[in-house]
Tab-separated table of C-alpha atoms in Angstrom:
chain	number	residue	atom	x	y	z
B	11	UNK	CA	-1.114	-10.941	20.220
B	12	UNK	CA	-4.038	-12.643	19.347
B	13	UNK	CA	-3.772	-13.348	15.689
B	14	UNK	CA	-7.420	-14.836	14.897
B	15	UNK	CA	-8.678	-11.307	16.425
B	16	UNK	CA	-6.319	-9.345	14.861
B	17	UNK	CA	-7.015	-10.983	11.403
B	18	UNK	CA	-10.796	-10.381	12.338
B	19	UNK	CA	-10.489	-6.812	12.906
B	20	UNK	CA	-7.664	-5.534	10.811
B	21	UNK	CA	-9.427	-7.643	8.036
B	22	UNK	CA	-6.300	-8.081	6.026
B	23	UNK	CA	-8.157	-9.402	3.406
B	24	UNK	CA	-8.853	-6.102	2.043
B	25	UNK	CA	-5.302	-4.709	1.761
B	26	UNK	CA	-5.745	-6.565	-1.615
B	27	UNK	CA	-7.194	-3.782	-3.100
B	28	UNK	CA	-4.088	-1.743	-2.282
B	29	UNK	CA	-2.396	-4.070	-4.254
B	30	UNK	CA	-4.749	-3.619	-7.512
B	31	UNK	CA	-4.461	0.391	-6.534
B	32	UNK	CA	-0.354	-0.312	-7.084
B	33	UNK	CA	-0.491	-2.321	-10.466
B	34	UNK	CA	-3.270	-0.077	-11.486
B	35	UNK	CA	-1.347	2.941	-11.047
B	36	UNK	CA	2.007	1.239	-12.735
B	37	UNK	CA	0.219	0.075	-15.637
B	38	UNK	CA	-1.331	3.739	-16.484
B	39	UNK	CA	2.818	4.711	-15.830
B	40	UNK	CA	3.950	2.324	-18.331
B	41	UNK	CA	1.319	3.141	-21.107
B	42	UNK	CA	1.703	6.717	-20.988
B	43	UNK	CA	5.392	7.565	-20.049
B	44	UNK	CA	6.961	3.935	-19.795
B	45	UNK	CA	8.256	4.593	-16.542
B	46	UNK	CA	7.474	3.730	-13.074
B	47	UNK	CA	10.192	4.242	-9.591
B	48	UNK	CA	8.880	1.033	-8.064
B	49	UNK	CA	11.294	1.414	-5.214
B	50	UNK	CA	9.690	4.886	-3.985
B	51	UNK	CA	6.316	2.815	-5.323
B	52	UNK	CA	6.638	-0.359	-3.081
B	53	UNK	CA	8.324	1.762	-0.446
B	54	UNK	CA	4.417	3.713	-0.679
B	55	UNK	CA	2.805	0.422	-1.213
B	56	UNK	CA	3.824	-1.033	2.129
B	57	UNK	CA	3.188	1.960	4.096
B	58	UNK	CA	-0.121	2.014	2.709
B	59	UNK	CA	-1.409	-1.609	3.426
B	60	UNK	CA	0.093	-1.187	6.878
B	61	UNK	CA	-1.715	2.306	7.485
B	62	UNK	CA	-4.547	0.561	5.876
B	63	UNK	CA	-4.158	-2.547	8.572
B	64	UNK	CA	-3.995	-0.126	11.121
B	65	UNK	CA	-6.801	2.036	10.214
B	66	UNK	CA	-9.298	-1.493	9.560
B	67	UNK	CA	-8.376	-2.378	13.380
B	68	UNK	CA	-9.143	1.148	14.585
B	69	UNK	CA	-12.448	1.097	12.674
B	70	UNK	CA	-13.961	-2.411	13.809
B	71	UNK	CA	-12.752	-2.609	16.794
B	72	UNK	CA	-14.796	1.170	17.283
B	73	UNK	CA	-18.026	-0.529	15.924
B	74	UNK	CA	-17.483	-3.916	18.160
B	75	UNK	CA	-17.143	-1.306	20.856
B	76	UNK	CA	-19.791	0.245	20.350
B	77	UNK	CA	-22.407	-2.782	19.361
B	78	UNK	CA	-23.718	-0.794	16.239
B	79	UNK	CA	-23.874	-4.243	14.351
B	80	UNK	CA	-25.109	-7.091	16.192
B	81	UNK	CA	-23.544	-8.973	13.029
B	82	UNK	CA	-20.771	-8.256	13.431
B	83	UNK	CA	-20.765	-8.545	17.057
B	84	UNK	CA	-21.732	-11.997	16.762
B	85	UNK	CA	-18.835	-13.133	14.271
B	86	UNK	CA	-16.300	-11.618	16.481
B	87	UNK	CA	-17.642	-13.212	19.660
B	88	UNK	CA	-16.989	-16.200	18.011
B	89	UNK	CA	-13.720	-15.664	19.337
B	90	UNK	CA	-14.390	-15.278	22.406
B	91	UNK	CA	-13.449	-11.244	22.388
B	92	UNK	CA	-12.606	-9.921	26.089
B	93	UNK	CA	-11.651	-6.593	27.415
B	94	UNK	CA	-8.267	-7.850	28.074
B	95	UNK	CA	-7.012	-9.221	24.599
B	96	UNK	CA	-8.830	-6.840	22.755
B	97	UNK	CA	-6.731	-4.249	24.616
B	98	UNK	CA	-3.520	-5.771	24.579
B	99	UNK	CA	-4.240	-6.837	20.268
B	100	UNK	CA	-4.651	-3.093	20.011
B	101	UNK	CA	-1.474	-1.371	21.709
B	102	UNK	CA	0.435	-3.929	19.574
B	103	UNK	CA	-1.394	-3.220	16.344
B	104	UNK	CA	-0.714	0.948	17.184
B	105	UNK	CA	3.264	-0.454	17.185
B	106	UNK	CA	2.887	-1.100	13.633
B	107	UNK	CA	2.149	2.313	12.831
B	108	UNK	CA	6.486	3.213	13.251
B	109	UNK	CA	6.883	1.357	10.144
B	110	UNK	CA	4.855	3.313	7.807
B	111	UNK	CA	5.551	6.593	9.810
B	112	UNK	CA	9.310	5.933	8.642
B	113	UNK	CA	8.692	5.270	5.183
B	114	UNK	CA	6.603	8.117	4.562
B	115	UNK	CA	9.127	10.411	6.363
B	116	UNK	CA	11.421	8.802	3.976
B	117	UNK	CA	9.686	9.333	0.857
B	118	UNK	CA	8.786	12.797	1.738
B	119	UNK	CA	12.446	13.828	1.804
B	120	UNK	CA	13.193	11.915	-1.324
B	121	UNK	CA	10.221	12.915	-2.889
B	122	UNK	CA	8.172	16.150	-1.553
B	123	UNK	CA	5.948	17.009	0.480
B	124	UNK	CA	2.585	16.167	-1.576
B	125	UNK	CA	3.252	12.367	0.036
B	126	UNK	CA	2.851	14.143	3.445
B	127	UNK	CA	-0.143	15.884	2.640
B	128	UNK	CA	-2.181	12.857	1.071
B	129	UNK	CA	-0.708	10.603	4.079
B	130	UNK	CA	-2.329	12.914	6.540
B	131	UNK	CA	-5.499	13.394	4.401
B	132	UNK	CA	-6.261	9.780	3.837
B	133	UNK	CA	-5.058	8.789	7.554
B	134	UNK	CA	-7.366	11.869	9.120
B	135	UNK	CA	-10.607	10.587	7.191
B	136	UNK	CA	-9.769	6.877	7.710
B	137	UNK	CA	-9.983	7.558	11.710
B	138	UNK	CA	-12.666	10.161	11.825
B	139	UNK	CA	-14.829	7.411	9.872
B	140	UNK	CA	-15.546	5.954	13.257
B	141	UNK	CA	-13.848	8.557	15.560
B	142	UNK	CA	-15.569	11.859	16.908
B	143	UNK	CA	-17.980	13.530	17.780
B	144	UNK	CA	-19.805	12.916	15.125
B	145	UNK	CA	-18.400	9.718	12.682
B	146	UNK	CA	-18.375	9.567	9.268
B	147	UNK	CA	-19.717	5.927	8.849
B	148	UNK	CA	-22.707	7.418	10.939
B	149	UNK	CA	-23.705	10.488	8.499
B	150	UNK	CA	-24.633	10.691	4.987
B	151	UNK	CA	-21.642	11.587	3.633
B	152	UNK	CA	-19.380	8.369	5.002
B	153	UNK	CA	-20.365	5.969	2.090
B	154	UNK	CA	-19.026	8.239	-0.404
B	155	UNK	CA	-16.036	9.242	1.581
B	156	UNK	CA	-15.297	5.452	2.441
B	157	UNK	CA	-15.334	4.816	-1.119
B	158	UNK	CA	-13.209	7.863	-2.817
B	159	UNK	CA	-10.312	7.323	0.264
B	160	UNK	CA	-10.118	3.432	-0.658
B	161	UNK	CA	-9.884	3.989	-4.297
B	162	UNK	CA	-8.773	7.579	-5.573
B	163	UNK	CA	-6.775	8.907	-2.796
B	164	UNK	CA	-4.275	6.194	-2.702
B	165	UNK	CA	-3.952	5.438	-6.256
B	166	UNK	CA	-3.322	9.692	-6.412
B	167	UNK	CA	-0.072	9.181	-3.735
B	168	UNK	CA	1.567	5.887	-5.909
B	169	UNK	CA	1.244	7.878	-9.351
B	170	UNK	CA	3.126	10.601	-7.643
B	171	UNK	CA	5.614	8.188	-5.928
B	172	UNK	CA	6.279	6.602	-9.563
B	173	UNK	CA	6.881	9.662	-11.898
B	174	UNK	CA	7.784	12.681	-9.507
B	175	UNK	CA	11.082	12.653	-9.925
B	176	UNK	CA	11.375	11.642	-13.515
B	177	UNK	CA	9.586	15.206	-14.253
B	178	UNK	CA	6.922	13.679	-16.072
B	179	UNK	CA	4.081	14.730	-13.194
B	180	UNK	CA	1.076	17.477	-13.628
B	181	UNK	CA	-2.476	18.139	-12.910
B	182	UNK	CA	-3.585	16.114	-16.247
B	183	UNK	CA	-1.887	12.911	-15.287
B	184	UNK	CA	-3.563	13.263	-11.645
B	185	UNK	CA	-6.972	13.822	-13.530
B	186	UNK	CA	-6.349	10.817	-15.453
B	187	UNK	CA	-5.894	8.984	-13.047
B	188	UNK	CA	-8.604	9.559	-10.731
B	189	UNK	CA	-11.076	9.253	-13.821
B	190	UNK	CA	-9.137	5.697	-14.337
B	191	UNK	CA	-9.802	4.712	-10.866
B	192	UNK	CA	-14.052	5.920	-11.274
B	193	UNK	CA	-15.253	2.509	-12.076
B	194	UNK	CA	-13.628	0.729	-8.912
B	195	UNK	CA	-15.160	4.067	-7.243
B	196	UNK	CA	-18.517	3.298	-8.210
B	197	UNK	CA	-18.520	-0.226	-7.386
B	198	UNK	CA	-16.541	0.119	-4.069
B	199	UNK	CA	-19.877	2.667	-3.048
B	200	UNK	CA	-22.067	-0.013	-4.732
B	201	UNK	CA	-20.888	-2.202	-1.911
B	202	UNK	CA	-20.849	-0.457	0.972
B	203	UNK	CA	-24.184	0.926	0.079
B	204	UNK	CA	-25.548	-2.850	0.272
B	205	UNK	CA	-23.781	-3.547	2.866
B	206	UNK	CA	-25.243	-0.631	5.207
B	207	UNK	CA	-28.450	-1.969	3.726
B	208	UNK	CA	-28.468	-5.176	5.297
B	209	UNK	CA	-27.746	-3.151	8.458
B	210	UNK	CA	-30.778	-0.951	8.295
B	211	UNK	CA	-33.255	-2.408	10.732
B	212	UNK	CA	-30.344	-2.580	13.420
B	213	UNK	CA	-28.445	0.780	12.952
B	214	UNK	CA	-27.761	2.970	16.053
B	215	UNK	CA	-30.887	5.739	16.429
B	216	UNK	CA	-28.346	8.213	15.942
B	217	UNK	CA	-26.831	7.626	12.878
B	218	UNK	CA	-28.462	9.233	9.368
B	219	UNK	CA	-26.749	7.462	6.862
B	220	UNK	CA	-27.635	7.967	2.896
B	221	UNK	CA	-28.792	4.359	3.536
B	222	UNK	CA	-31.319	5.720	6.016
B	223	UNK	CA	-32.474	8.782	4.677
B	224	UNK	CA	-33.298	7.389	0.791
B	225	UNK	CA	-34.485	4.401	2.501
B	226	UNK	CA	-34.352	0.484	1.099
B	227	UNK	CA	-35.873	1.148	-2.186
B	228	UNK	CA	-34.277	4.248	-2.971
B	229	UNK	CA	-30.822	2.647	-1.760
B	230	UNK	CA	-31.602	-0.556	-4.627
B	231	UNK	CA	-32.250	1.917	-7.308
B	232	UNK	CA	-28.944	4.111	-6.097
B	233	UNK	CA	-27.031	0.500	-6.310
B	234	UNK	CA	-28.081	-0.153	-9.423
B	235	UNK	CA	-27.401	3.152	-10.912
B	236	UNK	CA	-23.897	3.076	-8.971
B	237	UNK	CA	-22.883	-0.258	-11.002
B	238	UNK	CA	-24.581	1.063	-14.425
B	239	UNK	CA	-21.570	4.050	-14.232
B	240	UNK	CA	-18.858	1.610	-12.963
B	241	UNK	CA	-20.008	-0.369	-16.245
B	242	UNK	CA	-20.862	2.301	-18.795
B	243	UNK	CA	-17.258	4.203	-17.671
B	244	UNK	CA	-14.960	1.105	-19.413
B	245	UNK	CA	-16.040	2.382	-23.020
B	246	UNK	CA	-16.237	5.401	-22.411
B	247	UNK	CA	-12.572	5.614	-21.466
B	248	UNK	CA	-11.189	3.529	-24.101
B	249	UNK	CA	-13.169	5.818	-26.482
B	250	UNK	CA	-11.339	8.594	-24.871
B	251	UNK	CA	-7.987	6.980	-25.598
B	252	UNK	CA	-7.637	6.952	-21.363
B	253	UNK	CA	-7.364	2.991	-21.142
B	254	UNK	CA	-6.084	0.716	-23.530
B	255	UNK	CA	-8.369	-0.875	-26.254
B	256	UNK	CA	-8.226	-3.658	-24.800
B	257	UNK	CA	-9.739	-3.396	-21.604
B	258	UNK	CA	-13.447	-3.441	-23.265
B	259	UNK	CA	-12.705	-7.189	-22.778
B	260	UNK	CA	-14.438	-6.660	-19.441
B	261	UNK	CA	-17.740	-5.968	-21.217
B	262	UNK	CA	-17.801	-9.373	-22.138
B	263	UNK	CA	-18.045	-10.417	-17.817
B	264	UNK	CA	-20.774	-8.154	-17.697
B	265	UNK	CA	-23.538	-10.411	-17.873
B	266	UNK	CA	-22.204	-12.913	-15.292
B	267	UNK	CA	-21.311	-9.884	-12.863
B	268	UNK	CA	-25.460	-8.696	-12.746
B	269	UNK	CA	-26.383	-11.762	-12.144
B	270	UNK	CA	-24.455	-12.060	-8.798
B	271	UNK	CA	-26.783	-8.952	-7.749
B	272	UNK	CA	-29.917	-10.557	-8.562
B	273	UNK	CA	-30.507	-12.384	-5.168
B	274	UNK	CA	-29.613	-9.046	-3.218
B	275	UNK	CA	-32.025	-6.856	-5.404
B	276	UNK	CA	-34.908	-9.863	-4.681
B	277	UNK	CA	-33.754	-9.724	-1.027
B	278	UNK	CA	-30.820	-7.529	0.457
B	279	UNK	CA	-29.658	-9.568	3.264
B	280	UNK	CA	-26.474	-10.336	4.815
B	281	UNK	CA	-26.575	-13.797	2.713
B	282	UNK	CA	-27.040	-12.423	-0.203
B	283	UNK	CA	-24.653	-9.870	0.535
B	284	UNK	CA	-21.725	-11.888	-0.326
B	285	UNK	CA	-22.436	-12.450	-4.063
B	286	UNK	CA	-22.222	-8.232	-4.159
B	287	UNK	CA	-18.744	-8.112	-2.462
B	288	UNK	CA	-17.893	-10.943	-4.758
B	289	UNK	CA	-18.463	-9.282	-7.929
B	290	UNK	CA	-16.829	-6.004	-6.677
B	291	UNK	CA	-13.405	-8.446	-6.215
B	292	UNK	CA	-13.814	-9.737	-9.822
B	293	UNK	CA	-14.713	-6.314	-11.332
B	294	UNK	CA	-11.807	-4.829	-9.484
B	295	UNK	CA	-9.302	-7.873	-10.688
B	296	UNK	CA	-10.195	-8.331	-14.150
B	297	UNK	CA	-10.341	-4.452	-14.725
B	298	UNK	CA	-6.536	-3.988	-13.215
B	299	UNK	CA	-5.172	-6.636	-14.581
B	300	UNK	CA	-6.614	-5.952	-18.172
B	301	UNK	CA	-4.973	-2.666	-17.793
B	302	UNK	CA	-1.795	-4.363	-16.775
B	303	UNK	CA	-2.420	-6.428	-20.086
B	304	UNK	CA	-2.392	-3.314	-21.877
B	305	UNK	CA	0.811	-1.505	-20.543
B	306	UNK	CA	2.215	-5.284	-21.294
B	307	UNK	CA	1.246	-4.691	-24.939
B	308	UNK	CA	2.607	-1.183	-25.113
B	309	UNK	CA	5.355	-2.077	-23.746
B	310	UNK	CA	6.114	-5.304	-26.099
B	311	UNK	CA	5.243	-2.753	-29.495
B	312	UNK	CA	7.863	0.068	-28.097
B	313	UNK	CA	10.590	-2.579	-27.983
B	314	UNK	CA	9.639	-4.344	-31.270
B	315	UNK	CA	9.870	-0.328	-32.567
């Protein structure tokens, strides 16, 4: 296998978020019901990030394919891509998927079958985002989609995993969760909404993205909108006794964070595109692991009780 092109394409990299998904989702666990399965959790976890591995290859190697970024066709040639590694990369990255197959046909007999039906779900919409006919990443819809499957429907699949079987489960802790996962949401689409931005003049004369139909200013004002909710969401929820108190420490990075948008709002190219990305990671970060600092404290106050 050639690693330095399957790094490139599987872009492992972002199977980091999984991991934020996972403490994210154990944290919540431990606040509200002090309880987490961590080995039907991990078991989840590494099915996901391999999925999720799978899935990235799938994706980029479809858009290499079919030269809809010259980009990103340029950083992978860098590597001196040919028909005949590229090919033999990708029947050994499809190997991979036995591992997760097993696990998930594991949990679902320890479990139930809702780990079935989110695994299919979020592995259907992961391929059909550059598969088809018609492919999501190529309609108006596949910003939004690309954003809820990378940061509600996984999170949805490890709260399950974790409290199922202690009996603890129902619809309200699902709803909290998903609302506890909104301000990744909004930034995650605040990203890939710049991102298809800097793509605009070179987009494939097929696709009608939201990108393309609102057009460049439009898509700024959208952006900054997007981040206002991921921002105004922390108090909100703390006010609502969702997240821990002290998770409003995050307000405090709030300054720092606009100001890694202000080169892309002056100019949204692919050089200024990296500040965005960058303050998704440390939104993301400091918001999970303040919530981890939270269950921490819960936790600590139970025992001293």
């Amino acid at each position: 296998m050639d690693w330095k092109l399957f790094r490139e394409l599987s872009d492992v990299k972002s199977t980091l978020l999984d991991l934020c998904l996972f403490i994210l989702v154990v944290s919540y666990s431990f606040t509200k019901f002090m309880t987490f399965d961590f080995v039907s959790g991990l078991l989840g976890l590494l099915a996901v990030v391999i999925f999720h591995i799978i899935i990235n290859f799938h994706n980029n190697s479809n858009i290499y394919r079919t030269g809809s970024s010259k980009n990103f066709r340029k950083k992978i040639n860098q590597l001196n891509i040919n028909r005949e590694n590229l090919s033999y990369t990708k029947r050994m990255v499809y190997i991979l998927i036995i591992i997760p197959l097993a696990i998930t046909a594991y949990l679902v007999y320890s479990t139930g079958w809702f780990v079935l039906v989110v695994a299919i779900l979020g592995l259907l919409l992961g391929f059909l985002y550059t598969s088809g006919p018609k492919p999501f990443y190529k309609t108006v819809i596949g910003e939004g989609i690309m954003a809820v499957i990378t940061t509600v429907v996984i999170p949805v699949a490890f709260i399950y995993l974790g409290i199922e079987n202690s009996g603890k489960l129902d619809s309200s802790t699902i709803i909290d969760v998903i609302v506890i996962c909104l301000p990744n949401t909004f930034a995650i689409f605040s990203s890939i909404l710049a991102a298809n931005l800097t793509e605009l003049e070179e987009r494939d004369p097929e696709a009608d993205t939201l990108v393309e139909r609102i057009g460049q200013h439009n898509t700024l004002n959208l952006f900054r909108a997007s981040w206002a909710l991921a921002f105004l969401l922390v108090p909100i929820l703390t006010i609502m006794q969702v997240i821990p108190y002290v998770v409003d420490i995050l307000i405090l990075f709030y300054p720092s964070l606009w100001d890694n948008f202000r080169p892309f709002l002056k100019k949204p190219t692919v050089n200024n595109l990296q500040s965005v990305l960058q303050a998704t990671n440390r939104l993301s970060v400091t918001y999970v692991g303040l919530l981890a600092l939270g269950a921490i404290i819960t936790v600590i106050i139970s025992l001293i009780k």
